[in-house]
Steps between C-alpha positions, in 0.01 A plus 500: 500500500835398429578506872215282566640252251813506655368406845298222331780370319725480834246327667461234223859431514494491874246220486688322238805483720301357784415200289875415388552194697159343530208583754649669796200464727522858611883530552657853586820593379846420680842563401686270255696317779438374841648688798579153677815399284640164534268357740261198461326274744202256516176601657154334540219607274142404367712306224737321755845603579643744247798726447491857601745794527642646792187688575271192459374571164429226277740430216380384154657379162383610152423227222637728219852501707773268402772371702741797566274755327222729601252593246311727729599857402327866506140478600515143603779582782277766626226224590758229547821652678818277469639374835816690499829324569713626762889454549469140590244233382277364761518128586197270544522114588414325177443795283739627227506876562708720237526842356430600145586847327198672362526695173549814673801363704331465836515170687197283558452177725417178323378184644555181278659717263178700450467880590268570779278793572245641756149607398389879562149383586618322786474764767617303797723197636357167362251606237493292202267707262744482233468118473396373138448873384459461110600145532865583481578605870568262793613496853805308578514190733754444768650240264575772238219396242215708414150387644221473258210472725230728407406790738210415738249727630645547838519883505870455486517453118348820365273270247 
């Protein structure tokens, strides 16, 4: 009986972790940082032109962050991996790109001073399933500002 209680407890804790940063629209798990460090470019999407990482994955900002500081830690990072900064900061015309130091000492890219992330629920380049998740996650436009357009039902947004 004790063994069953332990398994049930582990399941409950696991489900609680999945809801740490809002509705994830069925996201899987990813490592806490992006493997395409220090690469940003623009791409077309259902939301218009957006910023993507070197692999074409959509880049997001988090409303609970402040300029120069990430507030996405632990379980949040499992769903929203930080876009890791490499040895150099990428350059984009008309967009301020910088690097912040996370609480664990790792380096993360920032756009307009705000840390940027990927969404674990975006399984391929160009997807924007993380748009407006929890009302606090937003795709970044080519001007470095968040896009607050609500997701459509075009099959690309995950809603």
